[in-house]
Coordinates of C-alpha atoms in Angstrom, one line a residue:
Chain A
X1 CA -39.6 -40.5 106.2
X2 CA -38.4 -43.6 108.0
X3 CA -41.5 -45.9 108.1
X4 CA -39.8 -48.2 110.6
X5 CA -39.5 -45.2 113.0
X6 CA -43.2 -44.4 112.7
X7 CA -44.1 -48.1 113.2
X8 CA -42.0 -48.2 116.4
X9 CA -43.6 -44.9 117.5
X10 CA -47.1 -46.3 117.0
X11 CA -46.2 -49.4 119.1
X12 CA -44.7 -47.2 121.8
X13 CA -47.8 -45.0 121.9
X14 CA -50.0 -48.1 122.1
X15 CA -48.0 -49.2 125.1
X16 CA -48.3 -45.8 126.7
X17 CA -52.0 -45.8 126.1
X18 CA -52.4 -49.2 127.8
X19 CA -50.2 -48.1 130.7
X20 CA -51.9 -44.8 131.3
X21 CA -55.4 -46.2 130.5
X22 CA -54.9 -48.8 133.2
X23 CA -53.6 -46.3 135.7
X24 CA -56.4 -43.7 135.1
X25 CA -59.3 -46.2 135.0
X26 CA -62.3 -46.1 132.7
X27 CA -61.4 -44.7 129.3
X28 CA -62.4 -45.0 125.6
X29 CA -59.9 -47.6 124.7
X30 CA -61.6 -49.0 121.6
X31 CA -61.8 -45.9 119.5
X32 CA -58.4 -44.7 120.7
X33 CA -56.7 -47.9 119.7
X34 CA -58.4 -47.7 116.3
X35 CA -57.2 -44.1 115.7
X36 CA -53.7 -44.1 117.3
X37 CA -51.9 -45.2 114.1
X38 CA -53.3 -42.3 112.0
X39 CA -52.7 -39.9 114.9
X40 CA -49.1 -41.0 115.3
X41 CA -48.2 -40.7 111.6
X42 CA -49.8 -37.2 111.6
X43 CA -47.8 -36.0 114.6
X44 CA -44.5 -37.7 114.0
X45 CA -44.4 -37.8 110.2
X46 CA -46.5 -35.1 108.7
X47 CA -47.5 -32.0 110.7
X48 CA -45.5 -28.8 111.0
X49 CA -45.8 -28.0 114.7
X50 CA -43.8 -26.8 117.7
X51 CA -44.3 -28.2 121.2
X52 CA -42.3 -25.3 122.6
X53 CA -44.6 -22.8 120.9
X54 CA -48.0 -24.5 120.6
X55 CA -49.5 -21.4 119.0
X56 CA -46.8 -21.0 116.4
X57 CA -48.5 -19.1 113.6
X58 CA -47.4 -21.4 110.8
X59 CA -48.2 -24.7 112.5
X60 CA -50.6 -27.2 110.9
X61 CA -53.7 -27.5 112.9
X62 CA -55.2 -30.8 114.3
X63 CA -58.7 -31.2 115.6
X64 CA -59.8 -34.3 117.3
X65 CA -63.5 -34.1 116.7
X66 CA -64.1 -37.5 118.2
X67 CA -63.1 -36.0 121.5
X68 CA -63.9 -39.0 123.6
X69 CA -60.6 -40.5 122.4
X70 CA -58.6 -37.7 123.9
X71 CA -56.3 -40.0 125.9
X72 CA -54.6 -41.0 122.6
X73 CA -53.9 -37.4 121.7
X74 CA -52.7 -36.6 125.3
X75 CA -50.3 -39.5 125.2
X76 CA -48.8 -38.0 121.9
X77 CA -48.7 -34.4 123.1
X78 CA -47.0 -35.5 126.4
X79 CA -44.5 -37.6 124.4
X80 CA -43.7 -34.6 122.2
X81 CA -43.2 -32.3 125.2
X82 CA -46.3 -30.1 125.0
X83 CA -46.7 -30.9 128.7
X84 CA -45.1 -33.2 131.2
X85 CA -46.0 -36.9 131.2
X86 CA -47.0 -36.6 134.9
X87 CA -50.1 -34.8 133.8
X88 CA -51.3 -38.0 132.1
X89 CA -52.1 -39.4 135.5
X90 CA -54.4 -36.4 136.1
X91 CA -56.5 -37.3 133.1
X92 CA -60.2 -36.7 134.0
X93 CA -59.1 -35.7 137.6
X94 CA -60.3 -32.6 139.4
X95 CA -58.1 -29.5 138.9
X96 CA -56.1 -31.3 136.1
X97 CA -55.2 -29.9 132.8
X98 CA -56.4 -33.0 130.9
X99 CA -60.2 -33.0 130.7
X100 CA -62.3 -36.0 129.8
X101 CA -62.7 -34.4 126.4
X102 CA -60.2 -31.9 124.8
X103 CA -60.3 -28.4 126.2
X104 CA -58.3 -25.8 124.3
X105 CA -58.3 -23.3 127.2
X106 CA -56.8 -25.9 129.6
X107 CA -54.3 -28.0 127.6
X108 CA -51.4 -26.8 125.4
X109 CA -51.6 -28.1 121.9
X110 CA -55.4 -28.5 121.8
X111 CA -56.9 -26.6 118.9
X112 CA -60.6 -27.1 119.7
X113 CA -62.7 -28.0 122.7
X114 CA -64.4 -31.0 121.2
X115 CA -66.7 -33.7 122.6
X116 CA -70.1 -32.8 121.3
X117 CA -69.9 -34.8 118.2
X118 CA -70.3 -33.4 114.7
X119 CA -68.7 -29.9 115.2
X120 CA -65.1 -30.6 114.3
X121 CA -65.3 -30.4 110.5
X122 CA -67.3 -27.1 110.7
X123 CA -64.7 -25.7 113.1
X124 CA -62.0 -26.9 110.7
X125 CA -63.7 -25.2 107.9
X126 CA -63.5 -22.0 110.0
X127 CA -59.8 -22.5 110.6
X128 CA -59.1 -23.4 107.0
X129 CA -61.0 -20.3 105.8
X130 CA -59.1 -18.2 108.3
X131 CA -55.7 -19.5 107.1
X132 CA -56.6 -18.7 103.5
X133 CA -57.6 -15.2 104.5
X134 CA -54.3 -14.8 106.3
X135 CA -52.4 -16.3 103.4
X136 CA -50.9 -18.9 105.7
X137 CA -49.9 -22.0 103.9
X138 CA -50.8 -24.5 106.7
X139 CA -53.2 -27.4 106.7
X140 CA -56.0 -28.3 109.0
X141 CA -56.5 -31.9 109.9
X142 CA -59.7 -33.1 111.5
X143 CA -60.2 -36.6 112.8
X144 CA -63.8 -37.8 113.0
X145 CA -65.3 -41.2 113.9
X146 CA -67.5 -43.0 111.4
X147 CA -70.4 -43.1 113.9
X148 CA -69.9 -39.3 114.3
X149 CA -70.7 -38.8 110.7
X150 CA -74.3 -39.7 111.5
X151 CA -74.6 -36.1 112.9
X152 CA -76.1 -33.9 110.2
X153 CA -73.9 -30.9 110.9
X154 CA -71.0 -32.8 109.3
X155 CA -72.7 -32.8 105.9
X156 CA -73.3 -29.1 106.1
X157 CA -69.6 -28.6 106.8
X158 CA -68.6 -31.1 104.1
X159 CA -70.7 -29.1 101.6
X160 CA -69.3 -25.8 102.6
X161 CA -65.6 -27.0 102.5
X162 CA -66.1 -27.9 98.8
X163 CA -67.9 -24.6 98.1
X164 CA -65.0 -22.6 99.5
X165 CA -62.4 -24.9 97.7
X166 CA -60.6 -25.7 101.0
X167 CA -57.7 -27.7 99.6
X168 CA -56.0 -27.0 103.0
X169 CA -58.5 -29.2 104.8
X170 CA -58.1 -32.9 105.4
X171 CA -60.6 -35.1 107.2
X172 CA -59.5 -38.4 108.6
X173 CA -62.3 -40.9 109.2
X174 CA -61.6 -43.5 111.8
X175 CA -63.8 -46.1 110.2
X176 CA -63.9 -48.8 112.8
X177 CA -67.6 -49.7 112.2
X178 CA -68.7 -49.7 115.8
X179 CA -70.3 -47.1 117.9
X180 CA -71.3 -46.9 121.6
X181 CA -74.5 -49.0 121.4
X182 CA -73.9 -51.1 118.4
X183 CA -72.4 -51.7 115.0
X184 CA -72.5 -48.7 112.7
X185 CA -75.8 -48.3 110.9
X186 CA -76.0 -49.9 107.5
X187 CA -76.3 -46.6 105.6
X188 CA -72.8 -45.7 106.4
X189 CA -71.1 -48.7 104.9
X190 CA -67.5 -48.3 103.7
X191 CA -68.3 -47.9 100.0
X192 CA -71.2 -45.5 100.6
X193 CA -69.0 -43.3 102.6
X194 CA -66.5 -42.9 99.8
X195 CA -69.3 -42.1 97.3
X196 CA -70.9 -39.7 99.7
X197 CA -67.7 -37.6 100.2
X198 CA -67.1 -37.7 96.4
X199 CA -70.6 -36.6 95.6
X200 CA -70.0 -33.6 97.9
X201 CA -67.0 -32.7 95.8
X202 CA -64.2 -34.0 97.9
X203 CA -61.2 -36.1 96.9
X204 CA -61.2 -39.4 98.8
X205 CA -58.6 -41.9 99.6
X206 CA -59.4 -45.1 101.3
X207 CA -56.7 -46.9 103.1
X208 CA -55.8 -49.4 105.8
X209 CA -55.9 -47.2 108.8
X210 CA -53.3 -49.4 110.6
X211 CA -50.8 -49.6 107.8
X212 CA -48.3 -46.9 108.6
X213 CA -46.9 -46.8 105.0
X214 CA -50.4 -46.3 103.5
X215 CA -51.3 -43.7 106.1
X216 CA -48.1 -41.8 105.4
X217 CA -48.7 -42.0 101.6
X218 CA -52.3 -40.7 101.9
X219 CA -51.3 -37.8 104.1
X220 CA -48.6 -36.9 101.6
X221 CA -51.1 -36.9 98.8
X222 CA -51.2 -33.6 97.0
X223 CA -54.9 -32.8 96.9
X224 CA -56.6 -30.0 94.9
X225 CA -59.9 -30.2 96.8
X226 CA -60.8 -30.9 100.4
X227 CA -59.5 -34.4 101.1
X228 CA -61.1 -37.2 103.0
X229 CA -58.9 -40.1 104.1
X230 CA -61.1 -43.0 105.1
X231 CA -59.1 -45.2 107.3
X232 CA -60.4 -48.7 107.5
X233 CA -59.7 -49.6 111.1
X234 CA -60.5 -52.1 113.9
X235 CA -61.9 -50.9 117.1
X236 CA -59.6 -51.9 120.0
X237 CA -56.8 -52.7 117.4
X238 CA -53.8 -54.5 118.9
X239 CA -55.4 -56.1 121.9
X240 CA -57.3 -59.2 121.0
X241 CA -60.0 -59.1 123.7
X242 CA -60.7 -55.5 122.8
X243 CA -60.8 -55.9 119.1
X244 CA -64.3 -55.4 117.6
X245 CA -65.7 -55.7 121.1
X246 CA -68.4 -53.1 121.9
X247 CA -67.9 -53.4 125.6
X248 CA -64.5 -51.7 125.1
X249 CA -66.0 -48.5 123.8
X250 CA -65.3 -47.2 127.3
X251 CA -64.1 -49.6 129.9
X252 CA -61.6 -50.2 132.7
X253 CA -58.9 -52.9 132.5
X254 CA -58.5 -55.4 135.4
X255 CA -55.0 -56.3 136.4
X256 CA -55.1 -59.5 134.5
X257 CA -56.4 -57.8 131.4
X258 CA -53.7 -55.2 131.7
X259 CA -51.0 -57.8 131.9
X260 CA -52.5 -59.7 128.9
X261 CA -52.6 -56.5 126.9
X262 CA -49.0 -55.7 127.6
X263 CA -47.9 -59.2 126.7
X264 CA -49.7 -59.0 123.4
X265 CA -48.1 -55.7 122.6
X266 CA -44.6 -57.1 123.5
X267 CA -45.1 -60.2 121.4
X268 CA -46.7 -58.3 118.6
X269 CA -49.2 -61.2 118.4
X270 CA -52.1 -59.2 117.2
X271 CA -50.4 -56.1 115.9
Chain B
X1 CA -88.5 6.0 113.5
X2 CA -85.9 3.4 112.6
X3 CA -85.6 -0.3 112.8
X4 CA -82.5 -1.4 114.8
X5 CA -81.7 -4.1 112.2
X6 CA -81.2 -1.4 109.6
X7 CA -78.9 0.5 111.9
X8 CA -77.1 -2.8 112.5
X9 CA -76.4 -3.1 108.7
X10 CA -74.9 0.4 108.7
X11 CA -72.8 0.1 111.8
X12 CA -71.3 -3.2 110.5
X13 CA -70.3 -1.4 107.4
X14 CA -68.5 1.2 109.4
X15 CA -66.9 -1.3 111.8
X16 CA -65.7 -3.3 108.8
X17 CA -63.5 -0.4 107.8
X18 CA -62.2 0.1 111.3
X19 CA -61.5 -3.6 112.1
X20 CA -59.9 -5.5 109.3
X21 CA -60.4 -8.8 111.1
X22 CA -64.2 -8.7 111.2
X23 CA -65.8 -11.5 109.2
X24 CA -69.5 -11.6 108.7
X25 CA -71.3 -14.9 108.5
X26 CA -74.8 -15.4 107.4
X27 CA -77.1 -18.3 106.8
X28 CA -79.3 -17.2 103.9
X29 CA -80.8 -14.3 105.7
X30 CA -78.4 -11.5 104.6
X31 CA -81.2 -9.5 103.2
X32 CA -83.4 -9.8 106.2
X33 CA -80.6 -9.3 108.7
X34 CA -79.2 -6.4 106.6
X35 CA -75.6 -7.6 106.2
X36 CA -75.8 -7.1 102.5
X37 CA -74.3 -3.6 102.9
X38 CA -71.2 -5.2 104.4
X39 CA -71.2 -7.8 101.7
X40 CA -71.1 -5.2 98.9
X41 CA -68.2 -3.3 100.5
X42 CA -66.2 -6.3 101.7
X43 CA -67.1 -9.3 99.6
X44 CA -64.0 -11.3 100.7
X45 CA -65.1 -11.0 104.4
X46 CA -68.7 -11.9 104.0
X47 CA -69.7 -15.5 103.8
X48 CA -73.3 -16.5 103.2
X49 CA -73.1 -20.1 104.1
X50 CA -76.6 -21.2 103.1
X51 CA -79.2 -22.5 105.4
X52 CA -77.0 -24.1 108.1
X53 CA -77.0 -22.3 111.4
X54 CA -75.2 -25.0 113.3
X55 CA -72.4 -25.1 110.7
X56 CA -72.2 -21.3 110.8
X57 CA -71.7 -21.1 114.6
X58 CA -68.9 -23.7 114.6
X59 CA -67.2 -22.1 111.6
X60 CA -67.4 -18.9 113.6
X61 CA -65.6 -20.6 116.5
X62 CA -62.9 -21.8 114.1
X63 CA -62.4 -18.4 112.5
X64 CA -62.2 -16.8 115.9
X65 CA -59.5 -19.3 117.0
X66 CA -57.5 -17.9 114.1
X67 CA -57.8 -14.4 115.3
X68 CA -60.8 -13.1 113.5
X69 CA -63.9 -11.5 114.9
X70 CA -66.7 -13.4 113.3
X71 CA -70.2 -11.9 113.4
X72 CA -72.7 -14.6 113.0
X73 CA -76.1 -13.3 111.9
X74 CA -79.5 -15.0 111.7
X75 CA -82.9 -14.7 113.3
X76 CA -82.9 -15.0 117.1
X77 CA -84.8 -18.2 117.3
X78 CA -82.5 -20.1 114.8
X79 CA -79.4 -18.7 116.4
X80 CA -80.2 -19.7 119.9
X81 CA -82.6 -22.6 119.4
X82 CA -81.3 -24.5 116.4
X83 CA -77.6 -23.9 117.1
X84 CA -77.5 -23.9 120.9
X85 CA -75.1 -26.7 121.2
X86 CA -72.8 -25.2 118.6
X87 CA -72.8 -21.9 120.5
X88 CA -72.2 -23.7 123.7
X89 CA -69.4 -26.0 122.6
X90 CA -67.7 -24.1 119.8
X91 CA -68.1 -20.5 121.1
X92 CA -68.9 -20.1 124.8
X93 CA -66.9 -22.9 126.4
X94 CA -63.6 -22.1 124.6
X95 CA -64.3 -18.3 125.1
X96 CA -64.1 -17.7 121.3
X97 CA -64.6 -14.1 120.4
X98 CA -67.7 -14.6 118.2
X99 CA -70.5 -12.0 118.1
X100 CA -73.9 -13.5 117.5
X101 CA -76.1 -10.8 116.2
X102 CA -79.6 -12.1 116.1
X103 CA -82.5 -10.2 114.6
X104 CA -86.3 -10.8 114.6
X105 CA -86.8 -11.3 118.3
X106 CA -90.1 -11.4 120.2
X107 CA -93.7 -10.9 119.3
X108 CA -92.6 -7.9 117.3
X109 CA -91.7 -10.2 114.5
X110 CA -95.5 -10.4 113.9
X111 CA -96.9 -12.1 110.8
X112 CA -94.5 -15.0 110.6
X113 CA -95.9 -16.5 113.7
X114 CA -94.7 -18.6 116.6
X115 CA -92.0 -20.5 114.7
X116 CA -90.2 -17.2 114.1
X117 CA -90.8 -15.4 117.3
X118 CA -88.0 -15.9 119.7
X119 CA -89.5 -15.5 123.2
X120 CA -86.9 -17.5 125.0
X121 CA -83.6 -16.5 123.4
X122 CA -82.3 -14.4 126.3
X123 CA -83.1 -17.2 128.7
X124 CA -81.1 -19.7 126.6
X125 CA -78.1 -17.4 126.2
X126 CA -78.1 -16.1 129.8
X127 CA -77.5 -19.6 131.1
X128 CA -74.3 -20.0 129.2
X129 CA -71.0 -19.3 131.1
X130 CA -68.8 -16.7 129.4
X131 CA -71.7 -15.4 127.3
X132 CA -72.5 -11.7 127.4
X133 CA -76.1 -10.9 126.5
X134 CA -77.2 -7.5 125.1
X135 CA -80.6 -6.3 124.0
X136 CA -80.5 -2.7 122.8
X137 CA -83.5 -0.6 121.9
X138 CA -83.3 2.4 119.6
X139 CA -80.9 3.2 116.8
X140 CA -78.4 5.0 119.1
X141 CA -78.2 2.2 121.6
X142 CA -78.0 -0.5 118.9
X143 CA -75.1 1.3 117.2
X144 CA -73.2 2.1 120.3
X145 CA -73.6 -1.3 121.9
X146 CA -72.5 -3.2 118.8
X147 CA -69.4 -1.0 118.8
X148 CA -68.8 -1.9 122.5
X149 CA -69.3 -5.6 121.7
X150 CA -66.7 -5.5 119.0
X151 CA -64.3 -3.8 121.3
X152 CA -64.9 -6.4 124.0
X153 CA -63.0 -9.7 123.6
X154 CA -65.4 -12.6 124.3
X155 CA -68.6 -14.4 123.2
X156 CA -71.5 -12.0 122.9
X157 CA -75.1 -12.4 122.0
X158 CA -76.8 -9.2 120.7
X159 CA -80.6 -9.2 120.2
X160 CA -81.5 -6.7 117.6
X161 CA -85.1 -5.7 117.0
X162 CA -86.8 -5.8 113.7
X163 CA -89.6 -3.3 114.3
X164 CA -89.1 0.4 113.9
X165 CA -88.9 2.5 117.1
X166 CA -88.4 6.2 117.7
X167 CA -85.0 7.5 118.8
X168 CA -84.9 7.4 122.6
X169 CA -81.3 8.3 123.3
X170 CA -79.4 11.3 122.2
X171 CA -76.1 10.7 120.4
X172 CA -74.0 11.8 123.4
X173 CA -75.3 9.1 125.7
X174 CA -72.5 6.8 127.0
X175 CA -73.0 3.1 126.8
X176 CA -71.1 0.4 128.5
X177 CA -71.5 -3.4 128.7
X178 CA -72.7 -4.1 132.3
X179 CA -74.2 -0.7 132.7
X180 CA -77.8 0.5 132.4
X181 CA -78.9 4.0 131.5
X182 CA -81.6 6.1 133.2
X183 CA -83.8 7.6 130.6
X184 CA -86.2 9.3 132.9
X185 CA -85.8 9.9 136.6
X186 CA -88.6 9.2 139.0
X187 CA -89.3 8.3 142.6
X188 CA -92.4 6.1 142.8
X189 CA -91.8 3.2 140.4
X190 CA -88.7 1.8 138.7
X191 CA -89.3 0.4 135.2
X192 CA -86.5 -1.6 133.6
X193 CA -86.8 -2.6 130.1
X194 CA -85.1 -3.4 126.8
X195 CA -85.8 -3.5 123.1
X196 CA -89.0 -2.2 121.7
X197 CA -90.6 -2.3 125.2
X198 CA -88.4 0.5 126.3
X199 CA -90.4 2.8 124.1
X200 CA -93.6 1.5 125.6
X201 CA -92.2 2.0 129.1
X202 CA -91.5 5.6 128.4
X203 CA -95.0 6.2 127.1
X204 CA -96.5 4.5 130.2
X205 CA -94.3 6.7 132.4
X206 CA -95.6 9.8 130.7
X207 CA -99.2 8.7 131.3
X208 CA -98.6 7.8 134.9
X209 CA -97.1 11.2 135.6
X210 CA -100.4 12.7 134.7
X211 CA -101.8 10.6 137.6
X212 CA -99.0 12.0 139.8
X213 CA -97.0 8.8 139.8
X214 CA -93.3 9.5 139.1
X215 CA -91.7 6.7 137.2
X216 CA -88.0 6.1 136.7
X217 CA -87.3 4.4 133.4
X218 CA -84.1 2.5 132.9
X219 CA -82.8 0.9 129.8
X220 CA -81.2 -2.4 130.9
X221 CA -79.8 -3.5 127.5
X222 CA -76.9 -5.3 129.2
X223 CA -78.8 -8.2 130.6
X224 CA -75.6 -10.2 131.3
X225 CA -73.6 -8.8 133.0
X226 CA -76.4 -6.8 134.6
X227 CA -76.0 -3.5 136.4
X228 CA -76.7 -4.5 140.0
X229 CA -75.6 -1.2 141.3
X230 CA -78.2 0.7 139.3
X231 CA -81.0 -1.8 140.1
X232 CA -80.3 -1.4 143.8
X233 CA -79.9 2.3 143.7
X234 CA -83.2 2.8 141.9
X235 CA -85.1 0.2 143.8
X236 CA -84.0 1.6 147.1
X237 CA -85.5 4.9 146.0
X238 CA -88.8 3.6 144.7
X239 CA -89.3 0.3 146.5
X240 CA -91.4 -0.8 143.6
X241 CA -89.9 -2.5 140.5
X242 CA -91.5 -3.4 137.1
X243 CA -89.7 -5.2 134.3
X244 CA -91.2 -5.1 130.8
X245 CA -89.9 -7.1 127.9
X246 CA -91.0 -8.7 124.6
X247 CA -89.7 -12.1 125.9
X248 CA -91.0 -14.9 128.0
X249 CA -91.5 -14.1 131.7
X250 CA -89.1 -16.9 132.4
X251 CA -85.4 -16.4 132.2
X252 CA -85.3 -12.9 130.7
X253 CA -84.6 -9.5 132.1
X254 CA -87.4 -10.0 134.7
X255 CA -85.6 -13.0 136.1
X256 CA -82.2 -11.3 136.0
X257 CA -83.5 -8.3 137.9
X258 CA -85.4 -10.6 140.4
X259 CA -82.2 -12.5 141.1
X260 CA -80.5 -9.2 142.1
X261 CA -83.4 -7.9 144.2
X262 CA -84.2 -11.1 146.1
X263 CA -80.6 -11.3 147.3
X264 CA -79.9 -7.7 148.0
X265 CA -83.1 -5.6 148.3
X266 CA -86.3 -7.7 148.2
X267 CA -88.9 -5.2 147.1
X268 CA -92.1 -6.1 145.2
X269 CA -91.5 -6.7 141.5
X270 CA -93.9 -7.2 138.7
X271 CA -92.5 -9.3 135.8
X272 CA -94.2 -8.3 132.6
X273 CA -93.5 -10.2 129.4
X274 CA -95.1 -13.0 127.4
X275 CA -96.6 -15.6 129.7
X276 CA -95.8 -19.2 129.2
X277 CA -97.1 -19.5 125.7
X278 CA -96.0 -19.5 122.0
X279 CA -96.9 -16.5 119.9
X280 CA -99.1 -16.6 116.7
X281 CA -99.4 -14.6 113.5
X282 CA -100.7 -11.1 113.6
X283 CA -99.3 -7.6 113.3
X284 CA -97.0 -6.6 116.2
X285 CA -99.6 -4.1 117.5
X286 CA -102.3 -6.7 117.5
X287 CA -100.1 -9.2 119.2
X288 CA -98.9 -6.7 121.8
X289 CA -102.6 -5.9 122.6
X290 CA -103.6 -9.6 122.8
X291 CA -100.7 -10.5 125.0
X292 CA -100.8 -7.4 127.3
X293 CA -97.7 -5.5 126.0
X294 CA -99.5 -2.5 124.4
X295 CA -99.3 0.8 126.2
X296 CA -102.9 0.7 127.5
X297 CA -102.6 -2.8 129.0
X298 CA -99.2 -2.0 130.5
X299 CA -100.5 1.2 132.1
X300 CA -103.4 -0.6 133.7
X301 CA -101.3 -3.5 135.0
X302 CA -98.6 -1.2 136.4
X303 CA -101.3 0.9 138.2
X304 CA -102.8 -2.2 139.8
X305 CA -99.4 -3.4 140.9
X306 CA -98.5 0.0 142.2
X307 CA -101.7 0.4 144.2
X308 CA -101.6 -3.0 145.7
X309 CA -98.1 -2.5 146.9
X310 CA -97.9 1.1 147.9
X311 CA -101.2 1.7 149.6

């Protein structure tokens, strides 16, 4: 795979995100910018999928459990042709196909209606089990936020994935260390997260979640057990006034902020 | 005399042969909810996930999205109470074809006490868009409605009783989601009921007939969608409606029937169920007596209601 191509793609998606984020108003920019590199490598470099046939039987499945960052996924799905880009302007708007949080019955390419945090890994376990029962050799990728891992249901699911030896399940943790109200609670520090997954029987890789080459390598890893990829990320990555700034969990850009953000992406100052 | 949950175990076993895509999920209550029969026959399609109802419901959603018909089984209170959000978000909202078959509802659970007696499960499930809610009574109705629920493509909650009750339907009775069944025709009072209280309703009807009061008894196991037509037809004939259920008086069959009557045919209705309280330990019969759901208490209450409204 051409890493340069993926890097360019990531930059383009960041630009799309800022453009559409500005157009549509208040959105979850921080967590979307921290996850967009991993998402872009997944969709453009790793997953088997078919925009013309979103329900293609042999596709890999992707679940955005941190559903509040849906705009990032929508930008990708539109870019790939799952639906027209004009729908991006209808994001969160009445009668639109793009809901504030992913809705599988309204949007082509969405595998799970997610938004209530903590359910994505369980749902992924269900899909991964289902694929095994059908003898379909596809993988299930679930992206969760690190704050989301505070929900207890995740650990029920992480336990069961190991029990059923789901080597077709990959969880990507967007470890940006911030949540809505504050910084992540101390108990979920980076090192502890690795040992927690390992003690639940998972294989764990920890990577720089913005380094395209590292992300690609991790997603190509041939795992024998369920795999957790913990991506060390920066909330608001790529836009200096958003980086590590809690107020950008969900916010609306002013015109000046929008211009500044675009300039920074153009110059590659922060990226 | 058979317990519906035993019938449930058997019908699952039969359906497992007919439908290759049925997957049974349990959360460490396979023995109590009687899915072990299925497990023995189809070990590859039975997953006992351990004590994790929330995980179970979301896994059910995931399996359904891959074309399976997951049957998620646990006690009614843990299904609806503990895993409500998972049922809402992973099953009902995306219209995933999961059947939640919940046993041990109501005061009929008995000795285990309030923590295990679901008195609000129908209320909780009825409020969910896309969710079908069924509460069968005897072995025939339980078997046939589970078959209908499997044929139907959509999220379904089925409340299956634990206590033994006599057979009330004959094996030729037709059952349909959204339709009630008249078990006994009458002209003075309509009683609508479900679960174990259907048996009590029939007993009360027999006693009232000796007092020259003719009672129509309807099994309204399909609580959502509800059979509006039958409710209106019967209530127009009797002008006097009673609902009886081993469930809270809020949000159950009583509320569902009242919603129909008040909009289409406002006749007096007595809502009989468990008043706004938690249960307690005791045998089912002791509890029914204490909380007014035994046959004697029901007879007295319905007579009072009848006389105050008809004369």
